[in-house]
Amino acid sequence: MNTEVSKMFMVCVVLEGIITYINNFFVTTEPHYQMVLSLIFGILIAVAYKIDLLKLVNIESNIPYIGSVLTGILFSRGSNYVHDILKTLNIM
């Protein structure tokens, strides 16, 4: 897959995850405890182990840990979600 296309795809996937969480937390009125816990643990694990999926497609930030935080957001969406992303990017 073209490197630039991979970068655009990864950014779109991250943004989709962020928008989904914003919608669920601020637009709907239901409490989403499971989503909150998943988000907290996903970010905590990615930051603690310095996992940065964006770095795999050569997207690096000048802000420390932002790649790991965004990776944690992706992780919190679930293993099938992350597996599909990696498979699409031909990383797995």
Coordinates of C-alpha atoms in Angstrom, one line a residue:
M1 CA 0.0 0.0 0.0
N2 CA 1.2 3.5 -0.8
T3 CA 2.8 5.2 2.2
E4 CA 0.8 8.4 1.9
V5 CA -2.4 6.4 1.6
S6 CA -1.5 4.4 4.7
K7 CA -0.9 7.7 6.6
M8 CA -4.2 9.1 5.5
F9 CA -6.0 5.9 6.4
M10 CA -4.5 5.8 9.8
V11 CA -5.4 9.4 10.6
C12 CA -9.0 8.8 9.4
V13 CA -9.3 5.7 11.6
V14 CA -8.0 7.6 14.6
L15 CA -10.4 10.5 14.0
E16 CA -13.3 8.1 13.6
G17 CA -12.5 6.6 17.0
I18 CA -12.3 10.1 18.6
I19 CA -15.6 11.3 17.0
T20 CA -17.3 8.1 18.2
Y21 CA -16.2 8.7 21.7
I22 CA -17.2 12.3 21.6
N23 CA -20.6 11.4 20.3
N24 CA -21.1 8.7 22.9
F25 CA -19.9 10.8 25.9
F26 CA -21.4 14.2 25.0
V27 CA -24.3 13.7 22.6
T28 CA -26.1 10.7 24.0
T29 CA -27.3 11.0 27.6
E30 CA -26.7 7.4 28.6
P31 CA -23.8 6.6 30.9
H32 CA -21.1 4.5 29.1
Y33 CA -19.1 3.0 31.9
Q34 CA -17.7 0.2 29.8
M35 CA -16.5 2.5 27.1
V36 CA -14.9 4.8 29.7
L37 CA -13.1 1.9 31.3
S38 CA -12.0 0.6 27.9
L39 CA -10.7 4.1 27.0
I40 CA -8.8 4.5 30.2
F41 CA -7.2 1.1 30.1
G42 CA -6.4 1.3 26.4
I43 CA -4.6 4.6 26.8
L44 CA -2.9 3.5 30.0
I45 CA -1.5 0.3 28.4
A46 CA -0.3 2.0 25.2
V47 CA 1.4 4.8 27.2
A48 CA 2.9 2.4 29.8
Y49 CA 4.4 0.2 27.1
K50 CA 5.2 3.0 24.6
I51 CA 3.1 1.5 21.9
D52 CA 2.6 3.8 18.9
L53 CA 0.8 2.5 15.8
L54 CA 1.1 5.8 14.1
K55 CA 4.9 5.5 14.2
L56 CA 4.6 2.3 12.2
V57 CA 3.3 4.3 9.2
N58 CA 5.9 7.1 9.8
I59 CA 3.6 9.6 11.5
E60 CA 5.4 11.1 14.4
S61 CA 4.3 14.0 16.6
N62 CA 6.4 16.6 18.3
I63 CA 4.1 16.2 21.3
P64 CA 5.4 13.5 23.7
Y65 CA 3.1 10.5 24.1
I66 CA 0.4 11.7 21.7
G67 CA 1.0 8.7 19.4
S68 CA 0.6 6.4 22.4
V69 CA -2.5 8.1 23.5
L70 CA -4.1 7.9 20.1
T71 CA -3.0 4.2 19.9
G72 CA -4.7 3.7 23.2
I73 CA -7.9 5.1 21.8
L74 CA -7.6 2.6 18.9
F75 CA -7.0 -0.2 21.4
S76 CA -10.0 0.7 23.4
R77 CA -12.2 0.1 20.3
G78 CA -11.3 -3.6 20.6
S79 CA -9.0 -6.2 19.2
N80 CA -11.1 -6.8 16.0
Y81 CA -10.9 -3.1 15.2
V82 CA -7.2 -2.9 15.6
H83 CA -6.6 -6.2 13.8
D84 CA -8.6 -5.0 10.8
I85 CA -6.5 -1.8 10.7
L86 CA -3.2 -3.7 10.8
K87 CA -4.3 -6.2 8.2
T88 CA -5.4 -3.3 5.9
L89 CA -2.0 -1.6 6.3
N90 CA -0.3 -5.0 5.6
I91 CA 1.5 -4.9 8.9
M92 CA 0.2 -8.3 10.0

